[in-house]
Coordinates of C-alpha atoms in Angstrom, one line a residue:
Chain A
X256 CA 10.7 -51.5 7.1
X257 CA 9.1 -53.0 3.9
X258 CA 11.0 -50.0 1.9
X259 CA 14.6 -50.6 3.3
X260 CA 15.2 -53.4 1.1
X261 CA 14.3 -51.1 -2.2
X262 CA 17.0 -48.3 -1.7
X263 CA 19.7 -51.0 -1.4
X264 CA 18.3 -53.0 -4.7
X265 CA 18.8 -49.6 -6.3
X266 CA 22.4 -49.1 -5.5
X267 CA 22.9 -52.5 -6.5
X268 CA 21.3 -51.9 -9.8
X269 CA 23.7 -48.5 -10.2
X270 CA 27.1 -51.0 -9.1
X271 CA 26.0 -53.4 -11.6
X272 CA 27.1 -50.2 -14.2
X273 CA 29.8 -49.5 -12.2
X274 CA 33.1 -51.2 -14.3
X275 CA 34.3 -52.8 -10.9
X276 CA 31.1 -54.9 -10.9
X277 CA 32.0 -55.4 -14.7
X278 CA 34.9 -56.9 -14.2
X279 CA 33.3 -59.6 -12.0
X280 CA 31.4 -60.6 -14.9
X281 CA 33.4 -60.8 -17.1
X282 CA 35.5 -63.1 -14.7
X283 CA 32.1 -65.2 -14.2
X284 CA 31.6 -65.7 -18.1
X285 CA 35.4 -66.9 -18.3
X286 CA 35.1 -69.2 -15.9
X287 CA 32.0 -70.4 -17.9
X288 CA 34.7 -70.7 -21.1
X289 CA 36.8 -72.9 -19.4
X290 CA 34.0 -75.3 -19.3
X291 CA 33.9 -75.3 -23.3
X292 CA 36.7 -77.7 -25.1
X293 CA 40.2 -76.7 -24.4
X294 CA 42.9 -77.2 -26.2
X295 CA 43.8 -80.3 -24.8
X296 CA 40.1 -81.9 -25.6
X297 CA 41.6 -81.5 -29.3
X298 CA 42.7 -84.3 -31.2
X299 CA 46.9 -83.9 -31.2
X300 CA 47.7 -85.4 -34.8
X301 CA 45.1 -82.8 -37.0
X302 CA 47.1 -80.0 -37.8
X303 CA 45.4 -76.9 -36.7
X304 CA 44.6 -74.3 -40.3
X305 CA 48.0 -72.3 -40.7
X306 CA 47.9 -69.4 -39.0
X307 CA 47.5 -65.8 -40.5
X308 CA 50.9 -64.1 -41.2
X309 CA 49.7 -61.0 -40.2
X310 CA 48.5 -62.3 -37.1
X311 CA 52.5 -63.6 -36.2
X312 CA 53.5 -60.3 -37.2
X313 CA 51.9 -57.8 -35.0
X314 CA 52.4 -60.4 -32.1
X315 CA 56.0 -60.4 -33.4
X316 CA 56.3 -56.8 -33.3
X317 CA 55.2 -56.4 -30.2
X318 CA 57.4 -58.9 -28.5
X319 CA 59.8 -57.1 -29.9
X320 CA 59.1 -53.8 -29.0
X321 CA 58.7 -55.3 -25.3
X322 CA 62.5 -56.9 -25.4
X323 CA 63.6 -53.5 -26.3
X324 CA 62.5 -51.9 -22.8
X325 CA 65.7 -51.9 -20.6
X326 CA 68.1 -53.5 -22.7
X327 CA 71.9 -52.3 -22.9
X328 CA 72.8 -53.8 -26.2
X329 CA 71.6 -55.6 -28.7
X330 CA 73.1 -58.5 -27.3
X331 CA 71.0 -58.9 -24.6
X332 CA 67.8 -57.8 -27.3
X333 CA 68.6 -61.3 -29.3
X334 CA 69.1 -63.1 -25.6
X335 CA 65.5 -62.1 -25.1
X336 CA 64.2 -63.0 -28.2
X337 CA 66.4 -66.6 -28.4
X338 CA 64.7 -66.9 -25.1
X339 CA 61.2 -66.3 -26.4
X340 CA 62.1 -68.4 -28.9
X341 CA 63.3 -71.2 -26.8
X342 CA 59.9 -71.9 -25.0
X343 CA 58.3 -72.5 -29.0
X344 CA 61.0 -74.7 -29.6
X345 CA 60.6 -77.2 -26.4
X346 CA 56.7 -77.3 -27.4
X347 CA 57.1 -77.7 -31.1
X348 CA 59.9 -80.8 -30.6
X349 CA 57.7 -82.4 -28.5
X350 CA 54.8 -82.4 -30.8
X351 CA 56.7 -83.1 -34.2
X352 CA 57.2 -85.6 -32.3
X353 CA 53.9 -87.3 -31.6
X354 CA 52.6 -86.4 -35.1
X355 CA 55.5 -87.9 -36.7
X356 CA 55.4 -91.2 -34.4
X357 CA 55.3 -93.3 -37.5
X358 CA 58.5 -92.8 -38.7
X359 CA 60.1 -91.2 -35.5
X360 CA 63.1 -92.2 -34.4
X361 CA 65.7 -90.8 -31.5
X362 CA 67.8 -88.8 -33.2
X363 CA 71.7 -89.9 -32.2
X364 CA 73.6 -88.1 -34.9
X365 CA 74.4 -84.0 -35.1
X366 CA 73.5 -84.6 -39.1
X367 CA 70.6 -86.2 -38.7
X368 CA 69.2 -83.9 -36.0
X369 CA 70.0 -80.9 -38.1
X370 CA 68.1 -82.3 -41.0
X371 CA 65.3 -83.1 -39.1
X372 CA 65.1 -79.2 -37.8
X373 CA 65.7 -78.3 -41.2
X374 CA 63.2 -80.0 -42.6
X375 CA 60.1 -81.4 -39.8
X376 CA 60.4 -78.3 -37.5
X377 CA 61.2 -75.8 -40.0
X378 CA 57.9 -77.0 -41.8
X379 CA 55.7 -77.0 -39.1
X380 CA 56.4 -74.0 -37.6
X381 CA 57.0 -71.7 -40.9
X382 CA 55.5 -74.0 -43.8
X383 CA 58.5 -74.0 -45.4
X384 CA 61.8 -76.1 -45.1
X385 CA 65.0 -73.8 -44.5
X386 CA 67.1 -73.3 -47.8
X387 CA 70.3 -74.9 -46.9
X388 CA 72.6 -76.7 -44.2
X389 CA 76.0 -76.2 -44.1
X390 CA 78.8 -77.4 -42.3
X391 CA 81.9 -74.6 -41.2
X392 CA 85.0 -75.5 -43.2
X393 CA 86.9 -74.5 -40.7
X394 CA 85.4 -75.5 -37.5
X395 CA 85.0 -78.8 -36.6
X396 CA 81.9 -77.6 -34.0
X397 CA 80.2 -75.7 -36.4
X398 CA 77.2 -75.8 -39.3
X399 CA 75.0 -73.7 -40.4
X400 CA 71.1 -73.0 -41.3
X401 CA 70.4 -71.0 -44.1
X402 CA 67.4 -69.5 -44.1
X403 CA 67.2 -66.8 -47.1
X404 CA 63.8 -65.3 -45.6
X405 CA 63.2 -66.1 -42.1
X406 CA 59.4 -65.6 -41.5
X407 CA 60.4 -63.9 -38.2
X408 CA 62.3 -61.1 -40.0
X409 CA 59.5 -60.8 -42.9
X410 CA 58.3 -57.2 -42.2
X411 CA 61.2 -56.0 -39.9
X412 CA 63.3 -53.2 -41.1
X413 CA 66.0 -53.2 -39.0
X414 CA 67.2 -49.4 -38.2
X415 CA 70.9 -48.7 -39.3
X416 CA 71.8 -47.6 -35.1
X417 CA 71.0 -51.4 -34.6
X418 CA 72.6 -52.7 -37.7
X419 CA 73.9 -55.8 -36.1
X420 CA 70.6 -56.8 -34.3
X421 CA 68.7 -60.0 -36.3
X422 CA 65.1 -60.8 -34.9
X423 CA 65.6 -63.7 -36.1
X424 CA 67.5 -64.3 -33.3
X425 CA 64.0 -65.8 -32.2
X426 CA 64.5 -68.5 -34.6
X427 CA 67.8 -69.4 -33.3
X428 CA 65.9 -70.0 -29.6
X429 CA 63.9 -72.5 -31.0
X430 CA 66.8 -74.6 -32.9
X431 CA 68.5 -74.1 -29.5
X432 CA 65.5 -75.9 -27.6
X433 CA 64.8 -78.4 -29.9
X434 CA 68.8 -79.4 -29.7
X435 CA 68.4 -79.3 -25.9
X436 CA 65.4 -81.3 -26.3
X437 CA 67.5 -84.0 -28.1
X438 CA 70.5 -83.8 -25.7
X439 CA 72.7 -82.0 -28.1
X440 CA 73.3 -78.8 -26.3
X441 CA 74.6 -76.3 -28.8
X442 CA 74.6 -72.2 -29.1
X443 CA 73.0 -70.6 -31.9
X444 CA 73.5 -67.2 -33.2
X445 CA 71.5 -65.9 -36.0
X446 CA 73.3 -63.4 -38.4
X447 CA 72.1 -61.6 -40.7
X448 CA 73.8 -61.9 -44.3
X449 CA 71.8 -59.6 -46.8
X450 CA 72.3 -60.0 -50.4
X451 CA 71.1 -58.6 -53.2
X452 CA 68.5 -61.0 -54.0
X453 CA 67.0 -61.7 -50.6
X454 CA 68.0 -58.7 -48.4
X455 CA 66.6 -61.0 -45.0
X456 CA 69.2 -63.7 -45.5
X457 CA 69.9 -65.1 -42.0
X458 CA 72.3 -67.4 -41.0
X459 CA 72.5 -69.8 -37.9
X460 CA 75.6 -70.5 -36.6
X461 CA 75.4 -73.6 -34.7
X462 CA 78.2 -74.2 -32.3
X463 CA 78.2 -77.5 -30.9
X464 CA 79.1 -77.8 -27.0
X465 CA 82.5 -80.1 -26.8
X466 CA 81.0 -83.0 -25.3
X467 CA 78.5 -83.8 -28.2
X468 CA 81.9 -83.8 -30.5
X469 CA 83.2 -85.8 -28.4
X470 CA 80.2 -88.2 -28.2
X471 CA 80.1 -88.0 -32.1
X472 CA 83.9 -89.7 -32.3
X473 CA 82.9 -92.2 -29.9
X474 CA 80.3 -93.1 -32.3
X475 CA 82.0 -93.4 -36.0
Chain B
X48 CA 52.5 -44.9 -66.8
X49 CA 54.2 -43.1 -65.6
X50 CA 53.8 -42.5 -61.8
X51 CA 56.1 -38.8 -60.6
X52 CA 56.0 -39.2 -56.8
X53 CA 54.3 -40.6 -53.6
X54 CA 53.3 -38.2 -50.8
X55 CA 52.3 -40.4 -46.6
X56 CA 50.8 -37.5 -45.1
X57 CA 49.4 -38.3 -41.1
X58 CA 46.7 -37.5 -39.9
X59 CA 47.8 -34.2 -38.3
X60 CA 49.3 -32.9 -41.8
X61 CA 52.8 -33.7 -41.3
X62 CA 54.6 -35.1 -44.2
X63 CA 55.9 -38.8 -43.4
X64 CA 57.2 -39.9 -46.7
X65 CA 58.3 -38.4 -50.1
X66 CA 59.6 -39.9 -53.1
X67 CA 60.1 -39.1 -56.3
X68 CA 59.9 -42.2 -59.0
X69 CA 61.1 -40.4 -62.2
X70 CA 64.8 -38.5 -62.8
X71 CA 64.2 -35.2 -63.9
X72 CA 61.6 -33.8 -61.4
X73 CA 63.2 -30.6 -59.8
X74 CA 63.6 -30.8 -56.1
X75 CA 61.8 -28.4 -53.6
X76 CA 63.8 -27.6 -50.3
X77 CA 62.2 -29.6 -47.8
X78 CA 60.6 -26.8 -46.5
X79 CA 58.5 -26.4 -49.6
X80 CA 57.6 -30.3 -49.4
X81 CA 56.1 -29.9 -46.2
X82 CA 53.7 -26.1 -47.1
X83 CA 52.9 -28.4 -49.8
X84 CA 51.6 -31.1 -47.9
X85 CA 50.3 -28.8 -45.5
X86 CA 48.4 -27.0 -47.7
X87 CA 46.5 -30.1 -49.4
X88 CA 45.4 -31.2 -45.5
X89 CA 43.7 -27.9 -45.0
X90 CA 42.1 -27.8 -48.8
X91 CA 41.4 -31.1 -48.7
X92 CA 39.5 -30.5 -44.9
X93 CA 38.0 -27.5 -46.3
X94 CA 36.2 -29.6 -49.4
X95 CA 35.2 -32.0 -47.2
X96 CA 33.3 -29.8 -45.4
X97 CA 31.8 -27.1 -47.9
X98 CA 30.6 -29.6 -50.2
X99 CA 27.0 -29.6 -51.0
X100 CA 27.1 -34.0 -50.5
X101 CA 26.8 -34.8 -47.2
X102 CA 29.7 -36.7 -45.2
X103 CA 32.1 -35.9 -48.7
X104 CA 35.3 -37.6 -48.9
X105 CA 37.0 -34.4 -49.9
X106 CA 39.2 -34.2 -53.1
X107 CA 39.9 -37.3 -54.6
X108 CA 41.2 -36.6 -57.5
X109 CA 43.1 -33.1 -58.7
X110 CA 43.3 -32.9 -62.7
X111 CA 45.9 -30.5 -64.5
X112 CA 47.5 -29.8 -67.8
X113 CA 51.0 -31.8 -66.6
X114 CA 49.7 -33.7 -63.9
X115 CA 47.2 -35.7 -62.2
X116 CA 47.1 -36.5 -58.3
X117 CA 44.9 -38.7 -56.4
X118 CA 44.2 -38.9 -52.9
X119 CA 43.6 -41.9 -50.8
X120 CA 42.9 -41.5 -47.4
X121 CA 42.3 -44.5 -45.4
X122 CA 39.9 -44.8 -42.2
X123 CA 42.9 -43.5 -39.5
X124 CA 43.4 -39.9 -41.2
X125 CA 46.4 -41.6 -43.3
X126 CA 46.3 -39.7 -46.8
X127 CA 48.5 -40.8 -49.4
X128 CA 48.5 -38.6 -52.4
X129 CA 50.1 -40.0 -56.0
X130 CA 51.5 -37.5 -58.6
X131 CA 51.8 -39.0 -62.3
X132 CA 50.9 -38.2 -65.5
X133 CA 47.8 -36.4 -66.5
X134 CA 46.4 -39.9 -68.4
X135 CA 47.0 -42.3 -66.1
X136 CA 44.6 -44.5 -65.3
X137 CA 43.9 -47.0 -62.6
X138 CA 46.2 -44.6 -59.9
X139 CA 43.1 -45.7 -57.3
X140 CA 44.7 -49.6 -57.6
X141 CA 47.8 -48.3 -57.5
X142 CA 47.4 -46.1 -54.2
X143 CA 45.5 -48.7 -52.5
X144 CA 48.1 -52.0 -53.3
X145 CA 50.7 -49.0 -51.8
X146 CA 48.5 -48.6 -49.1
X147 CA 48.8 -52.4 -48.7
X148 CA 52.5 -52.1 -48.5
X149 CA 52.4 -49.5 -46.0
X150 CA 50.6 -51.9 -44.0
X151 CA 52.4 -54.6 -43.9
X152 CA 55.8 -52.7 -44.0
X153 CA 55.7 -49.7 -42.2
X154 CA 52.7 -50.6 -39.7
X155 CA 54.4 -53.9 -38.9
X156 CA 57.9 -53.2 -38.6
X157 CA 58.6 -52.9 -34.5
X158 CA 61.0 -50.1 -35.3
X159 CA 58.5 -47.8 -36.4
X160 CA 56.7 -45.0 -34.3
X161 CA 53.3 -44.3 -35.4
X162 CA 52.7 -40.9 -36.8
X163 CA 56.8 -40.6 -37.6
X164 CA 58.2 -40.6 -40.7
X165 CA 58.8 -43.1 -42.6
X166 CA 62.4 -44.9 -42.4
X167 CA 62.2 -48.9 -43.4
X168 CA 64.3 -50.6 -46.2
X169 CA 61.7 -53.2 -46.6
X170 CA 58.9 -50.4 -47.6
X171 CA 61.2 -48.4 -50.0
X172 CA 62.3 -52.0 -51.8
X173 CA 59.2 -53.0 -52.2
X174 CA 57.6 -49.9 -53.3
X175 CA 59.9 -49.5 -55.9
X176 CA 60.2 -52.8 -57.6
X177 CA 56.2 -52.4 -57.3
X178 CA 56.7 -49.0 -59.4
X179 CA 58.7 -49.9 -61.5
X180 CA 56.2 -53.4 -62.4
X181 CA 53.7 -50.5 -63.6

């Protein structure tokens, strides 16, 4: 009797090498983590250090490795992206806009809202405020972000088969959410316009749905 | 300075980039290229292993009458071999900010296929305006 219990201690000892057991405590340490500050215990108006760039760029690469399983066409590639893009952009309008409570205000106008992606959002995602803001001289509905190297596309050589993809198309999701976010739905499209000098040029075309044109007549 | 050409070799010998910096240099069929390339790997094992130093690096440095080449290989197998004058100096700076731009060009670009050769705008612009700084 009194040497029963050692046999099973033993095979416990030998399941505690065994990587199912492993994996149990591993789960126990991370339930232990959860304990620890989270991200929420952190204080919202410090800005956290900037981020490596190499860091965004593998994770980058990979996401976009992963929207190119089972695509058709690189329209449905950018979709994916935009759409990766879009949950950033819903986070990032919502903290610009507690960090910037000072001086926040509801944005009502198209212009106003553009310049405050081109400049608050653009700067707290990327660091950098995009190069220039444009409005289509031919369509009412239209303006543009000119960004003449979109962090997103920084390392991506775009194969000539997929000439008309642009990663940046991840970029356009999060204009896209932030206009949602500010009840100005629009669609944006990222193109890609190289030029000599800065062979990552992107534009993005921002198309305005009708009823926010409409809204801005009411308003002149 | 004046740098000839830049040889990626993988890790299993295969030749995943060639370029030539200078106007002038006659052109081996591709063919030849790759014996070439080949042929380094297996000398470049074999010094490795016959040298007298434990754990050698193998051949670092090959020194002629019209050239010099250097060989960097990095901790994944990656050699990349430099061909330039016989007086150059400082070609170990050179392969190692090229190995930087293979890095962050090549390695990062979600196009690429590890091991495959080497197709990315990006790397070939930046590895030349970096030549042509020299």
């Amino acid at each position: 009797m009194s040497k029963l219990p050692t046999p099973s201690r033993a095979s416990s000892d030998k399941s505690s090498s065994h990587p199912g057991f492993a994996v149990r405590s591993s789960a126990t340490s991370s339930s232990l983590a959860s304990r620890r500050a989270t991200v929420y215990d952190r204080n919202m108006n410090r800005r956290a250090p900037d981020l490596a760039l190499s860091t965004f760029a593998f994770l980058f690469s990979e996401m976009v490795q992963y929207s190119q399983k089972n695509v058709k066409g690189v329209q449905e590639m950018e979709n994916r992206l935009s759409a990766y893009g879009y949950h950033v952009g819903q986070r990032v309008l919502e903290l610009a806009t507690v960090r910037e409570i000072k001086n926040a205000k509801r944005e009502t106008r198209v212009l106003g809202l553009l310049q405050f992606i081109n400049t608050t959002i653009w700067k707290a995602i990327f660091g950098k405020v995009a190069d220039a803001l444009e409005k289509s001289k031919d369509q009412e509905d239209e303006y543009m972000i000119i960004d003449n190297n979109p962090v997103a596309n920084s390392y991506i050589s775009v194969p000539k088969e997929l000439s008309s993809l642009d990663c940046a198309s991840f970029q356009a999701g999060v204009i896209e959410a932030v206009m949602d976010g500010c009840q100005f739905p629009a669609k944006i499209t990222a193109h890609s316009v190289p030029t000599e000098l800065y062979p990552l040029k992107t534009v993005f075309l921002v198309k305005l749905d009708p009823l926010v044109i409409e809204r801005e007549k009411y308003m002149r | 300075m004046v740098v000839y050409s830049l040889y990626i070799l993988n890790k299993a010998a295969g030749l995943i980039y060639q370029r030539d910096f200078n106007e002038g240099l006659r052109k081996l069929s591709s063919n030849d290229y790759l014996v070439l390339s080949g042929t380094f790997h297996a000398v470049h094992a074999i010094a490795s292993r016959i040298s007298p130093v434990p754990s050698s690096s193998g051949i670092e440095v090959l020194e002629t009458e019209t050239f010099r080449l250097q060989c960097f290989q990095t901790l994944t197998g990656t050699k990349f071999l430099l061909i330039s004058e016989p007086r150059q100096q400082g070609s170990d700076a050179i392969l190692r900010r090229i190995y930087e731009l293979y890095a962050d060009y090549v390695i990062k670009n979600p196009f690429y296929q590890i091991e495959m050769p080497v197709r990315c705008d990006l790397f070939d612009r930046h590895l030349g305006a970096y030549i042509k700084s020299l």
